[in-house]
Amino acid sequence: MRKQPVLELSGIDRTYGQGETLLTILKNAGLNLYEGETVALVAPSGTGKSTLLHIAGLLEHPTSGQVVIGGQDCTALSEEGRTAMRRSHIGFVYQFHHLLPEFSALENIMMPQMIAGLSIPEAKERAKALLDYMRIGHRAEHRPAELSGGEQQRVAIARAVANAPLLLLADEPTGNLDPETAAYVFSALEALVRQSGLAALIATHNHELAQRMDRCVTIVDGQVVDLKL
């Protein structure tokens, strides 16, 4: 018997506009993600890929439908409740690393942990362990501008999982990297997902990387469907 999904999206509709000028992006969309699973989201721009990620990450409300994370229905949560869920249960990685430029790699990873209430020594210890796991422990004291693109993105991944989330959402996490670096960074991300047991939904245009994941989905006419590459 399969475990309960980490992420359950069901009956998701998302429309924009008012009155007669309505644009439907998602229509009765559904998706389940399970522990330790990597799922590639491969879809052209304009089909609702970012909207789906934003709804899954509680950054955007669906027009209708249900969002369940870790067994908790998040659909009607207050903004405070949604923020708390994002902080404790969801990690985000974007195409651009969005690291804080004035802080070192180590401090960037410590930051979300300290916001969540960990002490400085605890946050520092976990940040060091994550940098070592990503094979950039020797760059801990360097600021983002002193790191290569691949190093910056590995720090961003480490920061995303610093609070041990249940769910990792990544939007083109290797899209800004050359093919060799992209493959290396994705391998590090994949290993982290397997080792930690979180569920990962990764939007990518890179079919080669998508084929390495457990399964691939796309968006057709506002619905999430399986994709064979």
PDB file of C-alpha atoms in Angstrom:
ATOM      1  CA  MET A   1       0.000   0.000   0.000  1.00  0.00           C
ATOM      2  CA  ARG A   2       1.433   3.353  -1.073  1.00  0.00           C
ATOM      3  CA  LYS A   3       2.089   5.999   1.569  1.00  0.00           C
ATOM      4  CA  GLN A   4       0.042   9.160   1.877  1.00  0.00           C
ATOM      5  CA  PRO A   5       1.200  11.787  -0.622  1.00  0.00           C
ATOM      6  CA  VAL A   6       3.448  14.592   0.590  1.00  0.00           C
ATOM      7  CA  LEU A   7       1.634  16.909  -1.837  1.00  0.00           C
ATOM      8  CA  GLU A   8      -1.949  16.502  -3.020  1.00  0.00           C
ATOM      9  CA  LEU A   9      -3.411  18.915  -5.537  1.00  0.00           C
ATOM     10  CA  SER A  10      -6.987  18.122  -6.494  1.00  0.00           C
ATOM     11  CA  GLY A  11      -9.569  19.932  -8.588  1.00  0.00           C
ATOM     12  CA  ILE A  12      -7.298  22.954  -8.993  1.00  0.00           C
ATOM     13  CA  ASP A  13      -8.743  25.788 -11.074  1.00  0.00           C
ATOM     14  CA  ARG A  14      -6.947  29.089 -11.600  1.00  0.00           C
ATOM     15  CA  THR A  15      -8.496  31.910 -13.563  1.00  0.00           C
ATOM     16  CA  TYR A  16      -7.464  35.537 -13.919  1.00  0.00           C
ATOM     17  CA  GLY A  17      -9.498  38.599 -14.787  1.00  0.00           C
ATOM     18  CA  GLN A  18     -13.049  39.747 -14.132  1.00  0.00           C
ATOM     19  CA  GLY A  19     -16.422  39.600 -15.783  1.00  0.00           C
ATOM     20  CA  GLU A  20     -16.312  38.373 -19.342  1.00  0.00           C
ATOM     21  CA  THR A  21     -12.531  38.755 -19.608  1.00  0.00           C
ATOM     22  CA  LEU A  22     -11.455  35.540 -17.915  1.00  0.00           C
ATOM     23  CA  LEU A  23      -8.270  33.660 -18.661  1.00  0.00           C
ATOM     24  CA  THR A  24      -8.244  30.054 -17.458  1.00  0.00           C
ATOM     25  CA  ILE A  25      -4.730  28.786 -16.684  1.00  0.00           C
ATOM     26  CA  LEU A  26      -5.487  25.599 -14.735  1.00  0.00           C
ATOM     27  CA  LYS A  27      -8.714  23.612 -14.977  1.00  0.00           C
ATOM     28  CA  ASN A  28      -9.474  20.725 -12.608  1.00  0.00           C
ATOM     29  CA  ALA A  29      -5.745  20.014 -12.320  1.00  0.00           C
ATOM     30  CA  GLY A  30      -4.511  17.312  -9.974  1.00  0.00           C
ATOM     31  CA  LEU A  31      -1.128  15.978  -8.892  1.00  0.00           C
ATOM     32  CA  ASN A  32       0.226  13.764  -6.096  1.00  0.00           C
ATOM     33  CA  LEU A  33       3.870  13.666  -4.995  1.00  0.00           C
ATOM     34  CA  TYR A  34       5.305  11.022  -2.696  1.00  0.00           C
ATOM     35  CA  GLU A  35       8.185  10.830  -0.240  1.00  0.00           C
ATOM     36  CA  GLY A  36      11.582  10.436  -1.907  1.00  0.00           C
ATOM     37  CA  GLU A  37      10.121  11.029  -5.371  1.00  0.00           C
ATOM     38  CA  THR A  38      11.425  13.410  -8.032  1.00  0.00           C
ATOM     39  CA  VAL A  39       8.893  14.561 -10.610  1.00  0.00           C
ATOM     40  CA  ALA A  40       9.806  16.626 -13.652  1.00  0.00           C
ATOM     41  CA  LEU A  41       7.351  19.289 -14.794  1.00  0.00           C
ATOM     42  CA  VAL A  42       8.059  19.844 -18.491  1.00  0.00           C
ATOM     43  CA  ALA A  43       5.763  22.358 -20.162  1.00  0.00           C
ATOM     44  CA  PRO A  44       6.066  25.320 -22.549  1.00  0.00           C
ATOM     45  CA  SER A  45       5.920  28.848 -21.193  1.00  0.00           C
ATOM     46  CA  GLY A  46       2.387  30.146 -20.780  1.00  0.00           C
ATOM     47  CA  THR A  47       0.793  26.789 -19.964  1.00  0.00           C
ATOM     48  CA  GLY A  48       0.580  27.351 -16.205  1.00  0.00           C
ATOM     49  CA  LYS A  49       3.822  25.791 -15.010  1.00  0.00           C
ATOM     50  CA  SER A  50       4.795  28.636 -12.685  1.00  0.00           C
ATOM     51  CA  THR A  51       1.189  29.010 -11.517  1.00  0.00           C
ATOM     52  CA  LEU A  52       1.097  25.338 -10.537  1.00  0.00           C
ATOM     53  CA  LEU A  53       4.367  25.680  -8.607  1.00  0.00           C
ATOM     54  CA  HIS A  54       3.120  28.824  -6.858  1.00  0.00           C
ATOM     55  CA  ILE A  55      -0.125  27.130  -5.829  1.00  0.00           C
ATOM     56  CA  ALA A  56       1.733  24.031  -4.621  1.00  0.00           C
ATOM     57  CA  GLY A  57       4.083  26.291  -2.650  1.00  0.00           C
ATOM     58  CA  LEU A  58       1.235  28.296  -1.086  1.00  0.00           C
ATOM     59  CA  LEU A  59       2.458  31.465  -2.782  1.00  0.00           C
ATOM     60  CA  GLU A  60      -0.779  31.803  -4.736  1.00  0.00           C
ATOM     61  CA  HIS A  61      -4.381  30.829  -4.022  1.00  0.00           C
ATOM     62  CA  PRO A  62      -6.239  28.611  -6.486  1.00  0.00           C
ATOM     63  CA  THR A  63      -9.592  29.895  -7.688  1.00  0.00           C
ATOM     64  CA  SER A  64     -10.970  26.564  -6.504  1.00  0.00           C
ATOM     65  CA  GLY A  65      -9.643  23.158  -5.499  1.00  0.00           C
ATOM     66  CA  GLN A  66      -7.683  21.674  -2.620  1.00  0.00           C
ATOM     67  CA  VAL A  67      -4.001  21.824  -1.614  1.00  0.00           C
ATOM     68  CA  VAL A  68      -2.878  19.271   0.980  1.00  0.00           C
ATOM     69  CA  ILE A  69       0.731  19.148   2.242  1.00  0.00           C
ATOM     70  CA  GLY A  70       1.895  16.466   4.643  1.00  0.00           C
ATOM     71  CA  GLY A  71      -1.716  15.478   5.267  1.00  0.00           C
ATOM     72  CA  GLN A  72      -2.768  19.014   6.214  1.00  0.00           C
ATOM     73  CA  ASP A  73      -5.372  20.812   4.151  1.00  0.00           C
ATOM     74  CA  CYS A  74      -3.829  24.200   3.400  1.00  0.00           C
ATOM     75  CA  THR A  75      -6.582  25.516   1.146  1.00  0.00           C
ATOM     76  CA  ALA A  76      -8.273  27.759   3.698  1.00  0.00           C
ATOM     77  CA  LEU A  77      -5.255  28.644   5.837  1.00  0.00           C
ATOM     78  CA  SER A  78      -4.748  32.260   6.837  1.00  0.00           C
ATOM     79  CA  GLU A  79      -1.761  34.113   5.403  1.00  0.00           C
ATOM     80  CA  GLU A  80       0.008  33.600   8.716  1.00  0.00           C
ATOM     81  CA  GLY A  81      -0.695  29.874   8.539  1.00  0.00           C
ATOM     82  CA  ARG A  82       0.494  29.667   4.936  1.00  0.00           C
ATOM     83  CA  THR A  83       3.717  31.468   5.851  1.00  0.00           C
ATOM     84  CA  ALA A  84       4.297  29.030   8.706  1.00  0.00           C
ATOM     85  CA  MET A  85       3.747  26.061   6.377  1.00  0.00           C
ATOM     86  CA  ARG A  86       6.178  27.466   3.819  1.00  0.00           C
ATOM     87  CA  ARG A  87       8.792  28.035   6.499  1.00  0.00           C
ATOM     88  CA  SER A  88       8.570  24.548   7.989  1.00  0.00           C
ATOM     89  CA  HIS A  89       7.395  22.264   5.174  1.00  0.00           C
ATOM     90  CA  ILE A  90       8.421  23.743   1.803  1.00  0.00           C
ATOM     91  CA  GLY A  91      11.755  24.534   0.190  1.00  0.00           C
ATOM     92  CA  PHE A  92      12.123  26.654  -2.956  1.00  0.00           C
ATOM     93  CA  VAL A  93      14.885  26.742  -5.579  1.00  0.00           C
ATOM     94  CA  TYR A  94      14.746  29.130  -8.527  1.00  0.00           C
ATOM     95  CA  GLN A  95      16.699  29.580 -11.773  1.00  0.00           C
ATOM     96  CA  PHE A  96      18.555  32.483 -10.157  1.00  0.00           C
ATOM     97  CA  HIS A  97      19.996  31.687  -6.765  1.00  0.00           C
ATOM     98  CA  HIS A  98      18.590  34.738  -4.891  1.00  0.00           C
ATOM     99  CA  LEU A  99      21.299  34.452  -2.241  1.00  0.00           C
ATOM    100  CA  LEU A 100      21.810  37.456   0.034  1.00  0.00           C
ATOM    101  CA  PRO A 101      24.941  39.110  -1.420  1.00  0.00           C
ATOM    102  CA  GLU A 102      26.225  40.603   1.834  1.00  0.00           C
ATOM    103  CA  PHE A 103      26.323  37.254   3.630  1.00  0.00           C
ATOM    104  CA  SER A 104      28.609  34.248   3.218  1.00  0.00           C
ATOM    105  CA  ALA A 105      27.429  30.884   1.880  1.00  0.00           C
ATOM    106  CA  LEU A 106      27.322  29.583   5.449  1.00  0.00           C
ATOM    107  CA  GLU A 107      25.306  32.558   6.699  1.00  0.00           C
ATOM    108  CA  ASN A 108      22.832  32.273   3.808  1.00  0.00           C
ATOM    109  CA  ILE A 109      22.035  28.710   4.898  1.00  0.00           C
ATOM    110  CA  MET A 110      21.916  29.627   8.582  1.00  0.00           C
ATOM    111  CA  MET A 111      19.401  32.429   8.005  1.00  0.00           C
ATOM    112  CA  PRO A 112      16.173  30.417   7.455  1.00  0.00           C
ATOM    113  CA  GLN A 113      17.050  28.153  10.370  1.00  0.00           C
ATOM    114  CA  MET A 114      17.495  31.081  12.739  1.00  0.00           C
ATOM    115  CA  ILE A 115      14.210  32.599  11.537  1.00  0.00           C
ATOM    116  CA  ALA A 116      12.604  29.246  12.384  1.00  0.00           C
ATOM    117  CA  GLY A 117      13.979  29.487  15.912  1.00  0.00           C
ATOM    118  CA  LEU A 118      17.210  27.470  15.891  1.00  0.00           C
ATOM    119  CA  SER A 119      20.149  28.740  17.902  1.00  0.00           C
ATOM    120  CA  ILE A 120      23.225  30.084  16.105  1.00  0.00           C
ATOM    121  CA  PRO A 121      25.374  27.025  17.004  1.00  0.00           C
ATOM    122  CA  GLU A 122      22.670  24.599  15.797  1.00  0.00           C
ATOM    123  CA  ALA A 123      22.099  26.522  12.570  1.00  0.00           C
ATOM    124  CA  LYS A 124      25.834  26.755  11.930  1.00  0.00           C
ATOM    125  CA  GLU A 125      26.368  23.034  12.460  1.00  0.00           C
ATOM    126  CA  ARG A 126      23.582  22.063  10.042  1.00  0.00           C
ATOM    127  CA  ALA A 127      24.695  24.654   7.475  1.00  0.00           C
ATOM    128  CA  LYS A 128      28.236  23.263   7.552  1.00  0.00           C
ATOM    129  CA  ALA A 129      26.925  19.713   7.158  1.00  0.00           C
ATOM    130  CA  LEU A 130      24.817  20.717   4.141  1.00  0.00           C
ATOM    131  CA  LEU A 131      27.717  22.533   2.474  1.00  0.00           C
ATOM    132  CA  ASP A 132      29.903  19.481   3.005  1.00  0.00           C
ATOM    133  CA  TYR A 133      27.177  17.261   1.550  1.00  0.00           C
ATOM    134  CA  MET A 134      26.999  19.521  -1.511  1.00  0.00           C
ATOM    135  CA  ARG A 135      30.817  19.311  -1.735  1.00  0.00           C
ATOM    136  CA  ILE A 136      31.412  23.013  -1.222  1.00  0.00           C
ATOM    137  CA  GLY A 137      32.310  23.076   2.462  1.00  0.00           C
ATOM    138  CA  HIS A 138      35.592  24.758   1.554  1.00  0.00           C
ATOM    139  CA  ARG A 139      33.604  27.735   0.191  1.00  0.00           C
ATOM    140  CA  ALA A 140      31.613  28.322   3.397  1.00  0.00           C
ATOM    141  CA  GLU A 141      33.032  31.780   4.124  1.00  0.00           C
ATOM    142  CA  HIS A 142      32.782  33.072   0.552  1.00  0.00           C
ATOM    143  CA  ARG A 143      30.082  35.502  -0.485  1.00  0.00           C
ATOM    144  CA  PRO A 144      27.867  34.728  -3.519  1.00  0.00           C
ATOM    145  CA  ALA A 145      29.851  37.031  -5.841  1.00  0.00           C
ATOM    146  CA  GLU A 146      32.953  34.961  -5.093  1.00  0.00           C
ATOM    147  CA  LEU A 147      31.272  31.683  -6.078  1.00  0.00           C
ATOM    148  CA  SER A 148      30.771  30.129  -9.507  1.00  0.00           C
ATOM    149  CA  GLY A 149      27.249  29.701 -10.896  1.00  0.00           C
ATOM    150  CA  GLY A 150      27.208  26.031  -9.962  1.00  0.00           C
ATOM    151  CA  GLU A 151      28.443  26.772  -6.456  1.00  0.00           C
ATOM    152  CA  GLN A 152      25.833  29.494  -5.984  1.00  0.00           C
ATOM    153  CA  GLN A 153      23.059  27.121  -6.999  1.00  0.00           C
ATOM    154  CA  ARG A 154      24.306  24.379  -4.674  1.00  0.00           C
ATOM    155  CA  VAL A 155      24.241  26.891  -1.813  1.00  0.00           C
ATOM    156  CA  ALA A 156      20.684  27.818  -2.843  1.00  0.00           C
ATOM    157  CA  ILE A 157      19.668  24.140  -2.766  1.00  0.00           C
ATOM    158  CA  ALA A 158      21.270  23.688   0.659  1.00  0.00           C
ATOM    159  CA  ARG A 159      19.398  26.769   1.909  1.00  0.00           C
ATOM    160  CA  ALA A 160      16.115  25.400   0.531  1.00  0.00           C
ATOM    161  CA  VAL A 161      16.408  22.200   2.565  1.00  0.00           C
ATOM    162  CA  ALA A 162      17.976  23.754   5.683  1.00  0.00           C
ATOM    163  CA  ASN A 163      14.732  23.473   7.657  1.00  0.00           C
ATOM    164  CA  ALA A 164      14.176  19.831   6.585  1.00  0.00           C
ATOM    165  CA  PRO A 165      11.044  20.478   4.482  1.00  0.00           C
ATOM    166  CA  LEU A 166       8.674  17.766   3.286  1.00  0.00           C
ATOM    167  CA  LEU A 167       8.419  19.278  -0.188  1.00  0.00           C
ATOM    168  CA  LEU A 168      10.965  20.851  -2.538  1.00  0.00           C
ATOM    169  CA  LEU A 169       9.760  22.991  -5.437  1.00  0.00           C
ATOM    170  CA  ALA A 170      12.306  23.990  -8.067  1.00  0.00           C
ATOM    171  CA  ASP A 171      11.709  26.261 -11.063  1.00  0.00           C
ATOM    172  CA  GLU A 172      14.387  25.715 -13.715  1.00  0.00           C
ATOM    173  CA  PRO A 173      17.091  25.202 -11.048  1.00  0.00           C
ATOM    174  CA  THR A 174      19.761  24.471 -13.664  1.00  0.00           C
ATOM    175  CA  GLY A 175      18.423  26.731 -16.418  1.00  0.00           C
ATOM    176  CA  ASN A 176      21.149  29.326 -15.904  1.00  0.00           C
ATOM    177  CA  LEU A 177      24.040  26.849 -16.021  1.00  0.00           C
ATOM    178  CA  ASP A 178      26.096  25.239 -18.768  1.00  0.00           C
ATOM    179  CA  PRO A 179      25.204  21.570 -19.510  1.00  0.00           C
ATOM    180  CA  GLU A 180      28.107  20.038 -17.578  1.00  0.00           C
ATOM    181  CA  THR A 181      27.518  22.174 -14.482  1.00  0.00           C
ATOM    182  CA  ALA A 182      23.755  21.619 -14.758  1.00  0.00           C
ATOM    183  CA  ALA A 183      24.252  17.843 -14.718  1.00  0.00           C
ATOM    184  CA  TYR A 184      26.521  18.100 -11.674  1.00  0.00           C
ATOM    185  CA  VAL A 185      24.142  20.354  -9.745  1.00  0.00           C
ATOM    186  CA  PHE A 186      21.178  18.138 -10.590  1.00  0.00           C
ATOM    187  CA  SER A 187      23.051  15.059  -9.367  1.00  0.00           C
ATOM    188  CA  ALA A 188      23.649  16.820  -6.047  1.00  0.00           C
ATOM    189  CA  LEU A 189      19.980  17.795  -5.840  1.00  0.00           C
ATOM    190  CA  GLU A 190      18.827  14.284  -6.712  1.00  0.00           C
ATOM    191  CA  ALA A 191      21.110  12.711  -4.083  1.00  0.00           C
ATOM    192  CA  LEU A 192      19.804  15.130  -1.466  1.00  0.00           C
ATOM    193  CA  VAL A 193      16.186  14.235  -2.277  1.00  0.00           C
ATOM    194  CA  ARG A 194      16.919  10.503  -2.006  1.00  0.00           C
ATOM    195  CA  GLN A 195      18.898  10.860   1.202  1.00  0.00           C
ATOM    196  CA  SER A 196      16.390  13.135   2.969  1.00  0.00           C
ATOM    197  CA  GLY A 197      13.220  11.475   1.689  1.00  0.00           C
ATOM    198  CA  LEU A 198      11.507  14.706   0.693  1.00  0.00           C
ATOM    199  CA  ALA A 199       9.332  14.977  -2.415  1.00  0.00           C
ATOM    200  CA  ALA A 200      10.519  17.199  -5.263  1.00  0.00           C
ATOM    201  CA  LEU A 201       8.648  18.838  -8.136  1.00  0.00           C
ATOM    202  CA  ILE A 202      11.178  20.253 -10.580  1.00  0.00           C
ATOM    203  CA  ALA A 203      10.201  22.405 -13.556  1.00  0.00           C
ATOM    204  CA  THR A 204      12.732  22.098 -16.353  1.00  0.00           C
ATOM    205  CA  HIS A 205      13.100  22.451 -20.117  1.00  0.00           C
ATOM    206  CA  ASN A 206      16.043  20.039 -20.054  1.00  0.00           C
ATOM    207  CA  HIS A 207      14.692  16.711 -21.319  1.00  0.00           C
ATOM    208  CA  GLU A 208      17.914  14.900 -20.497  1.00  0.00           C
ATOM    209  CA  LEU A 209      17.620  15.842 -16.826  1.00  0.00           C
ATOM    210  CA  ALA A 210      13.867  15.205 -16.843  1.00  0.00           C
ATOM    211  CA  GLN A 211      14.454  11.624 -17.999  1.00  0.00           C
ATOM    212  CA  ARG A 212      16.574  11.002 -14.898  1.00  0.00           C
ATOM    213  CA  MET A 213      13.625  11.695 -12.596  1.00  0.00           C
ATOM    214  CA  ASP A 214      11.065   9.156 -11.401  1.00  0.00           C
ATOM    215  CA  ARG A 215       8.378  10.451 -13.714  1.00  0.00           C
ATOM    216  CA  CYS A 216       7.519  13.410 -15.913  1.00  0.00           C
ATOM    217  CA  VAL A 217       4.326  15.436 -16.156  1.00  0.00           C
ATOM    218  CA  THR A 218       3.182  18.292 -18.342  1.00  0.00           C
ATOM    219  CA  ILE A 219       0.193  20.629 -18.564  1.00  0.00           C
ATOM    220  CA  VAL A 220      -2.330  20.192 -21.378  1.00  0.00           C
ATOM    221  CA  ASP A 221      -5.485  22.314 -21.553  1.00  0.00           C
ATOM    222  CA  GLY A 222      -5.009  23.331 -17.929  1.00  0.00           C
ATOM    223  CA  GLN A 223      -4.658  19.778 -16.612  1.00  0.00           C
ATOM    224  CA  VAL A 224      -1.602  17.894 -15.345  1.00  0.00           C
ATOM    225  CA  VAL A 225      -0.960  14.762 -17.426  1.00  0.00           C
ATOM    226  CA  ASP A 226       1.815  12.176 -17.545  1.00  0.00           C
ATOM    227  CA  LEU A 227       4.514  12.729 -20.131  1.00  0.00           C
ATOM    228  CA  LYS A 228       6.676  10.120 -21.836  1.00  0.00           C
ATOM    229  CA  LEU A 229       9.985  11.529 -23.052  1.00  0.00           C
TER     230      LEU A 229
END
